[in-house]
PDB file of C-alpha atoms in Angstrom:
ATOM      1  CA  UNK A 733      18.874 -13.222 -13.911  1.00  0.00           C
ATOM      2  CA  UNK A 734      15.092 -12.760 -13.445  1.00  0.00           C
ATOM      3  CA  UNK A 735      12.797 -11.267 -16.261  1.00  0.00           C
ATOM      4  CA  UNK A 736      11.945  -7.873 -16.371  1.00  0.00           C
ATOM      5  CA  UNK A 737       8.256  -8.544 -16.436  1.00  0.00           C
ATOM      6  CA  UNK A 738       8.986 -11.091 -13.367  1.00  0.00           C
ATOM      7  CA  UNK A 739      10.632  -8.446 -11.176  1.00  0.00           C
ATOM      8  CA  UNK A 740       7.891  -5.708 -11.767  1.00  0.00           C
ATOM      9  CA  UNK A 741       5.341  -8.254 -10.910  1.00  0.00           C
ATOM     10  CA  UNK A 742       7.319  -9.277  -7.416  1.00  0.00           C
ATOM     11  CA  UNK A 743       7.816  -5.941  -6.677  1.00  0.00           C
ATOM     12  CA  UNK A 744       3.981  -5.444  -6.938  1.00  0.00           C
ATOM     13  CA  UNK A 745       3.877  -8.363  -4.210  1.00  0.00           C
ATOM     14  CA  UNK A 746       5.962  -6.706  -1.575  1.00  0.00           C
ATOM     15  CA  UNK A 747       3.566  -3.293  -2.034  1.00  0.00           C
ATOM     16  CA  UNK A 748       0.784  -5.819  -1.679  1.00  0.00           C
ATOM     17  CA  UNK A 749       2.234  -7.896   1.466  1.00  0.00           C
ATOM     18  CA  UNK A 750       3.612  -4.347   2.981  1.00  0.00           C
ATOM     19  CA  UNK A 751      -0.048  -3.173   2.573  1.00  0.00           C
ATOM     20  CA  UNK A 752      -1.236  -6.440   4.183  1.00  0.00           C
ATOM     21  CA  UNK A 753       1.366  -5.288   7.589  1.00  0.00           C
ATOM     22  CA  UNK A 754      -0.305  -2.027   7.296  1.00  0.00           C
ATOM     23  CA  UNK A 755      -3.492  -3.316   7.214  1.00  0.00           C
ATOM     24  CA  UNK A 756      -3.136  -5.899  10.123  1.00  0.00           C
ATOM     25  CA  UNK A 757      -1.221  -3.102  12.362  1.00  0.00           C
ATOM     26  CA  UNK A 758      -4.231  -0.874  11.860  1.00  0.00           C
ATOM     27  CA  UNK A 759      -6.758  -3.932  12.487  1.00  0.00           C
ATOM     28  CA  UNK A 760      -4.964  -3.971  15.804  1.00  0.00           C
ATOM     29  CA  UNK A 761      -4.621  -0.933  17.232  1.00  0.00           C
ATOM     30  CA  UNK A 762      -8.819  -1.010  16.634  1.00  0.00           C
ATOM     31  CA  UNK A 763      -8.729  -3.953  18.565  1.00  0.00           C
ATOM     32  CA  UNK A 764      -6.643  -2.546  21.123  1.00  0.00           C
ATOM     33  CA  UNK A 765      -9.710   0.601  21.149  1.00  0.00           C
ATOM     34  CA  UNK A 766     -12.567  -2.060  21.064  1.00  0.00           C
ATOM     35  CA  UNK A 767     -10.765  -4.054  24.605  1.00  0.00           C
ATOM     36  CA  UNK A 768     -10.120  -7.017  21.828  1.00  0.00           C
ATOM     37  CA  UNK A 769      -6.795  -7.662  23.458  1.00  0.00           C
ATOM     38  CA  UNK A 770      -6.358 -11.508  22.059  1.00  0.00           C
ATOM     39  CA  UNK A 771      -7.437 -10.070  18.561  1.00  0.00           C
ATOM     40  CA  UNK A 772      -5.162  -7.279  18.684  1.00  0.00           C
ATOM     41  CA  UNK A 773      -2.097  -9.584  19.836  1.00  0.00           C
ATOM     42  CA  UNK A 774      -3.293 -11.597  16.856  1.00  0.00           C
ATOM     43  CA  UNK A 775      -3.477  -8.681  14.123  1.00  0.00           C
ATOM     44  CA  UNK A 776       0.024  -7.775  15.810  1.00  0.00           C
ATOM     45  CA  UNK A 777       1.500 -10.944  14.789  1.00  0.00           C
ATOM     46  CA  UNK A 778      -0.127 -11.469  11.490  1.00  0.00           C
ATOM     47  CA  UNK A 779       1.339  -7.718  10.622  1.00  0.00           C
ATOM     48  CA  UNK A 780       4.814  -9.156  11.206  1.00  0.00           C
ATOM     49  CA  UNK A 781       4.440 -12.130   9.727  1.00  0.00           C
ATOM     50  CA  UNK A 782       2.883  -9.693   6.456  1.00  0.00           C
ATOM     51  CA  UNK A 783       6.098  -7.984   6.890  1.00  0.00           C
ATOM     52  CA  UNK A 784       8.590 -10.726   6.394  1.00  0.00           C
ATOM     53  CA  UNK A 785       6.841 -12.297   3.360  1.00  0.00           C
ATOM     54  CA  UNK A 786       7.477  -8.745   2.323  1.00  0.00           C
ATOM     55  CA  UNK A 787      11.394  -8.775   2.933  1.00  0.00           C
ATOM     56  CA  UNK A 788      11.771 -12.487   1.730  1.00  0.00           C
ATOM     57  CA  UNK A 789      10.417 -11.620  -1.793  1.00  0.00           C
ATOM     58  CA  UNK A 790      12.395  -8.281  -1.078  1.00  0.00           C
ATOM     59  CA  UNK A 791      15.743 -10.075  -0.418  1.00  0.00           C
ATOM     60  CA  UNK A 792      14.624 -13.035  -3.148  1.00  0.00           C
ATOM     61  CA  UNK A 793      15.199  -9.670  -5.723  1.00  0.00           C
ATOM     62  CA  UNK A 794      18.704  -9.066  -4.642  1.00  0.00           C
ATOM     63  CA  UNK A 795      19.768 -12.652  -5.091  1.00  0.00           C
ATOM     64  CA  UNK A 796      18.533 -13.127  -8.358  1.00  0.00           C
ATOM     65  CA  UNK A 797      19.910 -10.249  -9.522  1.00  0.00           C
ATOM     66  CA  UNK A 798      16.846  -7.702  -9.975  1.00  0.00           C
ATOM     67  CA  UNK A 799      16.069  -4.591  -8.297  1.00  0.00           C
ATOM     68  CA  UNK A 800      13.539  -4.954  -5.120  1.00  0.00           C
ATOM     69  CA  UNK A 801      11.341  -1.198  -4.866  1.00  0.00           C
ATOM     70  CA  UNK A 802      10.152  -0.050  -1.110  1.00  0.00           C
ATOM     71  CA  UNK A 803       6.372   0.488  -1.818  1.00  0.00           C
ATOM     72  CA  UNK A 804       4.337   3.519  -1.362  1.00  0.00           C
ATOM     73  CA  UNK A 805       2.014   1.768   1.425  1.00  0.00           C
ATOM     74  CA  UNK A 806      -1.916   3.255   0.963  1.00  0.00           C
ATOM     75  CA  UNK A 807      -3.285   4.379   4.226  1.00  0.00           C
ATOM     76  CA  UNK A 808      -5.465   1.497   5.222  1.00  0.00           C
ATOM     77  CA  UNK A 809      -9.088   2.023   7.102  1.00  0.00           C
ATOM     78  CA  UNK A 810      -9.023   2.096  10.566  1.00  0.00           C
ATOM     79  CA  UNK A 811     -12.368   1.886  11.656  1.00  0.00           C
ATOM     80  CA  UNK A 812     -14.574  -1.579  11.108  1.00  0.00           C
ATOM     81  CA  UNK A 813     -18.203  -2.057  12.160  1.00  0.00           C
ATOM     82  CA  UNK A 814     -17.683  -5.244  13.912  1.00  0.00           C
ATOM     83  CA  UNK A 815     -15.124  -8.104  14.981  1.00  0.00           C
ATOM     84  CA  UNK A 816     -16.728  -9.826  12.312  1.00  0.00           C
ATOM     85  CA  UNK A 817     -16.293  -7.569   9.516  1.00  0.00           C
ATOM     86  CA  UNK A 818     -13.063  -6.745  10.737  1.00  0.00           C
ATOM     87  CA  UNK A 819     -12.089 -10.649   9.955  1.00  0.00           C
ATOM     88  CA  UNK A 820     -14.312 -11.139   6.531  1.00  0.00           C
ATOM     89  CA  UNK A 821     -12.292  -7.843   5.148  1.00  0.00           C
ATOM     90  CA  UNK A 822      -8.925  -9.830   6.126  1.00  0.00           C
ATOM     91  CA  UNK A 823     -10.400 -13.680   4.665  1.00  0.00           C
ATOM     92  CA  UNK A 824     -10.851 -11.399   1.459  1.00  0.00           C
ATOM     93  CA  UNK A 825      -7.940  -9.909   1.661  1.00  0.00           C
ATOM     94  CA  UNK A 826      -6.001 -12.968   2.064  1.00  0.00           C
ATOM     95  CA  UNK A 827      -7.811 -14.186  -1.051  1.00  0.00           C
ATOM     96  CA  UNK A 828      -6.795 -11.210  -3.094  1.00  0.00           C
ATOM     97  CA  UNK A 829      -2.783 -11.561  -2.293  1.00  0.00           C
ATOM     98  CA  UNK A 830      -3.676 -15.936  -2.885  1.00  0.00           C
ATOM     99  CA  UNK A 831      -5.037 -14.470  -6.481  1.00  0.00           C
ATOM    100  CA  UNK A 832      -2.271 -12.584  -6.739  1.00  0.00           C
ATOM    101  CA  UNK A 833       0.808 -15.424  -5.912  1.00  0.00           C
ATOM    102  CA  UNK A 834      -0.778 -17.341  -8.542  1.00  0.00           C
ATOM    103  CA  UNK A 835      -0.493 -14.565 -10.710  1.00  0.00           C
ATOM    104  CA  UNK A 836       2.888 -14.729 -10.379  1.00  0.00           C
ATOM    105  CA  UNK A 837       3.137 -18.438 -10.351  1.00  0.00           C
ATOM    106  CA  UNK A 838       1.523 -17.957 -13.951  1.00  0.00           C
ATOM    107  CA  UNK A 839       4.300 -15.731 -15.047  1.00  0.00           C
ATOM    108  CA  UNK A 840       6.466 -18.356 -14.349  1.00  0.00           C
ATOM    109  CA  UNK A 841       5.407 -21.101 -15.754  1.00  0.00           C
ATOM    110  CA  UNK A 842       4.713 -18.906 -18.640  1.00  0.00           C
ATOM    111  CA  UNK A 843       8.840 -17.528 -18.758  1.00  0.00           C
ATOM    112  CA  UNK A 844       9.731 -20.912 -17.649  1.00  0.00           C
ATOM    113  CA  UNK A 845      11.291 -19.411 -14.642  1.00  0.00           C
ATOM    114  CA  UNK A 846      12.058 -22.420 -12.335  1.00  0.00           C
ATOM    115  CA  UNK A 847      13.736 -20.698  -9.546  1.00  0.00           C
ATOM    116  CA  UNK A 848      11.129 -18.148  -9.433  1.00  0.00           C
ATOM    117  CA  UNK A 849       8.281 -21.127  -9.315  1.00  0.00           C
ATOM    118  CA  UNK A 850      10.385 -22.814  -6.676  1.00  0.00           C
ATOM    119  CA  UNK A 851      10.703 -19.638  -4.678  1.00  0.00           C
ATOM    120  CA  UNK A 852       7.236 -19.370  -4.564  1.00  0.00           C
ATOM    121  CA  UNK A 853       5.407 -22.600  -3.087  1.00  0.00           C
ATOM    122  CA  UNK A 854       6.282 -21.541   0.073  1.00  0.00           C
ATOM    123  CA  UNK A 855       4.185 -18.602  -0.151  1.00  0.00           C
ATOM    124  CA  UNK A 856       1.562 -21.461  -1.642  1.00  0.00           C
ATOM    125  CA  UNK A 857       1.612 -23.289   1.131  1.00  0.00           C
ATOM    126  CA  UNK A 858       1.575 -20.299   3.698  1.00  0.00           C
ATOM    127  CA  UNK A 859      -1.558 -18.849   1.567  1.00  0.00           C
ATOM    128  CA  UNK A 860      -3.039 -21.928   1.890  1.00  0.00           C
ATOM    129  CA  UNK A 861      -2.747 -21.807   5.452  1.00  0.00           C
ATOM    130  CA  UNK A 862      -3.892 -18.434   6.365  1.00  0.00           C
ATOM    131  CA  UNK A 863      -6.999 -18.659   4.387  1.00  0.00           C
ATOM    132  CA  UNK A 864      -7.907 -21.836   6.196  1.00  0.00           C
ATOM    133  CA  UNK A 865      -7.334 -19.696   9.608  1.00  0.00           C
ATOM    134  CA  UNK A 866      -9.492 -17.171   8.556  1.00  0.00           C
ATOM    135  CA  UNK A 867     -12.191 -19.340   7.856  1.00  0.00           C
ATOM    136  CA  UNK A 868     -11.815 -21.092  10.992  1.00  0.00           C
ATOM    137  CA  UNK A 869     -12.172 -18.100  12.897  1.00  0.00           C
ATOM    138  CA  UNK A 870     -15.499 -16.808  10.959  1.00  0.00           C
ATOM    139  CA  UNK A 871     -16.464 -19.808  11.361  1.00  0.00           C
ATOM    140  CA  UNK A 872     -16.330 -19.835  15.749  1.00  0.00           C
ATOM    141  CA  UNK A 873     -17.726 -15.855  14.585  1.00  0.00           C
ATOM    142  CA  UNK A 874     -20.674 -17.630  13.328  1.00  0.00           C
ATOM    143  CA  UNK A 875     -21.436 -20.243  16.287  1.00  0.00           C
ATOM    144  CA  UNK A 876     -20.533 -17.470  18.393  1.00  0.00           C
ATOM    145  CA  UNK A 877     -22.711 -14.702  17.356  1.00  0.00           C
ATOM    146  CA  UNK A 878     -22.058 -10.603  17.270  1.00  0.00           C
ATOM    147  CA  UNK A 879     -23.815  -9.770  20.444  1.00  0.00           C
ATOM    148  CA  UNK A 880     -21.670  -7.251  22.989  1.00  0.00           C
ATOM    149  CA  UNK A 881     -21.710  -9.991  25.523  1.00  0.00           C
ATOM    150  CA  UNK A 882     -19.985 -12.518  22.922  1.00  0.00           C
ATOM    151  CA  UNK A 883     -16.792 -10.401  22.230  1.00  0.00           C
ATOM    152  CA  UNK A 884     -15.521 -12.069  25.413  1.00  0.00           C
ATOM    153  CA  UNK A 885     -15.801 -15.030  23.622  1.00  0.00           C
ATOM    154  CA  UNK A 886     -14.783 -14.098  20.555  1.00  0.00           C
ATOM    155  CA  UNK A 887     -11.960 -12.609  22.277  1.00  0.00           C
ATOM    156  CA  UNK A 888     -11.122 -15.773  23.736  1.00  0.00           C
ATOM    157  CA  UNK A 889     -11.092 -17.727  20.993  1.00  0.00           C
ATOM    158  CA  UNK A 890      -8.849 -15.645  18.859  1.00  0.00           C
ATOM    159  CA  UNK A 891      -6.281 -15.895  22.232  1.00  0.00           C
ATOM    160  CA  UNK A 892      -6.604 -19.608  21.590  1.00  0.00           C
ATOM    161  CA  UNK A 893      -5.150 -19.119  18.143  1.00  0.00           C
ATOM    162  CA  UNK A 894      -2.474 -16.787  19.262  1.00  0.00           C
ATOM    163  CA  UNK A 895      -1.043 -19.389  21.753  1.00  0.00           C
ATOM    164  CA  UNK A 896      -0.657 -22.244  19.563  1.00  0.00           C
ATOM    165  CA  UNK A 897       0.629 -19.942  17.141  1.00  0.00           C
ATOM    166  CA  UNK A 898       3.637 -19.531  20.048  1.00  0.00           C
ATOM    167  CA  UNK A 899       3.549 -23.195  20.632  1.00  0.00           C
ATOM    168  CA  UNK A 900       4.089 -23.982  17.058  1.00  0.00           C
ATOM    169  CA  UNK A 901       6.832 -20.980  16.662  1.00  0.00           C
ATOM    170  CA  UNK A 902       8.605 -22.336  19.741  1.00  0.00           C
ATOM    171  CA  UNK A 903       8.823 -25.929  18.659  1.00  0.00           C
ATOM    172  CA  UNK A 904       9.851 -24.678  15.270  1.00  0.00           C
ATOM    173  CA  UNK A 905      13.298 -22.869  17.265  1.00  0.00           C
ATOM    174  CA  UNK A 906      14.004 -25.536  19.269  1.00  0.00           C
TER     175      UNK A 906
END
């Protein structure tokens, strides 16, 4: 049985990681407007990947015996000034929902909630490794430059990231 407090808390997360899919799905379909087509297969696949930390703390509810909520999802922007703001509002927001697993992680320890804290290193580890992505690609932003003629390269570099992505899913399957 999981805590009251506990379950309103996770329930904030999936509003948060459902906002995150939102987010990303809107971050692409600018892409997709700007001729971004690597960064827009990218924002595609990080708003699915949003979306099933958002059913795996949905489904986590249901096993432990509390009461998952579908989220009102806020309508996200959909307009960005640049590639490069377009990736420092998602290494922020990335930040905000790492600030906010170790919120939770601090319930917790606090209820003494060991299935809860063991539930939640994954999501840890996966923050852990999405913020280092996002740094990685503001930093190739940076050597890069904003200029029109460096989308292409920009562009390019974010396709990099999308196909080892598929390399590592497919090694992960077989």
């Amino acid at each position: 049985m999981i805590s009251e407090k506990m379950e309103t808390a996770l329930n904030k997360q999936i509003a948060l990681e459902g906002y995150a899919s939102y987010l990303y799905l809107s971050m692409a379909s600018w892409c997709d407007k700007e001729g971004l087509e690597g960064c827009a297969k990218f924002m595609h696949r990080q708003s699915e990947e949003e979306r099933m930390h958002m059913l795996k703390i949905f489904y986590y509810l249901s096993e432990v015996d509390g009461h998952a909520l579908t989220p009102a999802i806020a309508q996200p922007p959909h307009e960005f000034d640049s590639v490069k703001a377009l990736f420092e509002e998602v290494y922020a927001h990335e930040q905000k929902v790492t600030a906010s697993i170790h919120g939770l992680l601090k319930i917790g320890y606090e209820e003494n909630d060991h299935t809860t804290l063991n539930f939640l290193q994954w999501y840890v580890e996966e923050q852990r490794e999405e913020e280092a992505l996002m740094r990685s690609i503001l930093d190739k932003l940076k050597l890069i430059g904003d200029g029109p003629q460096s989308l292409y390269y920009i562009d390019m570099e974010v396709e990099k990231v999308n196909a080892m992505a598929a390399a590592a899913e497919g090694a992960e399957e077989a």
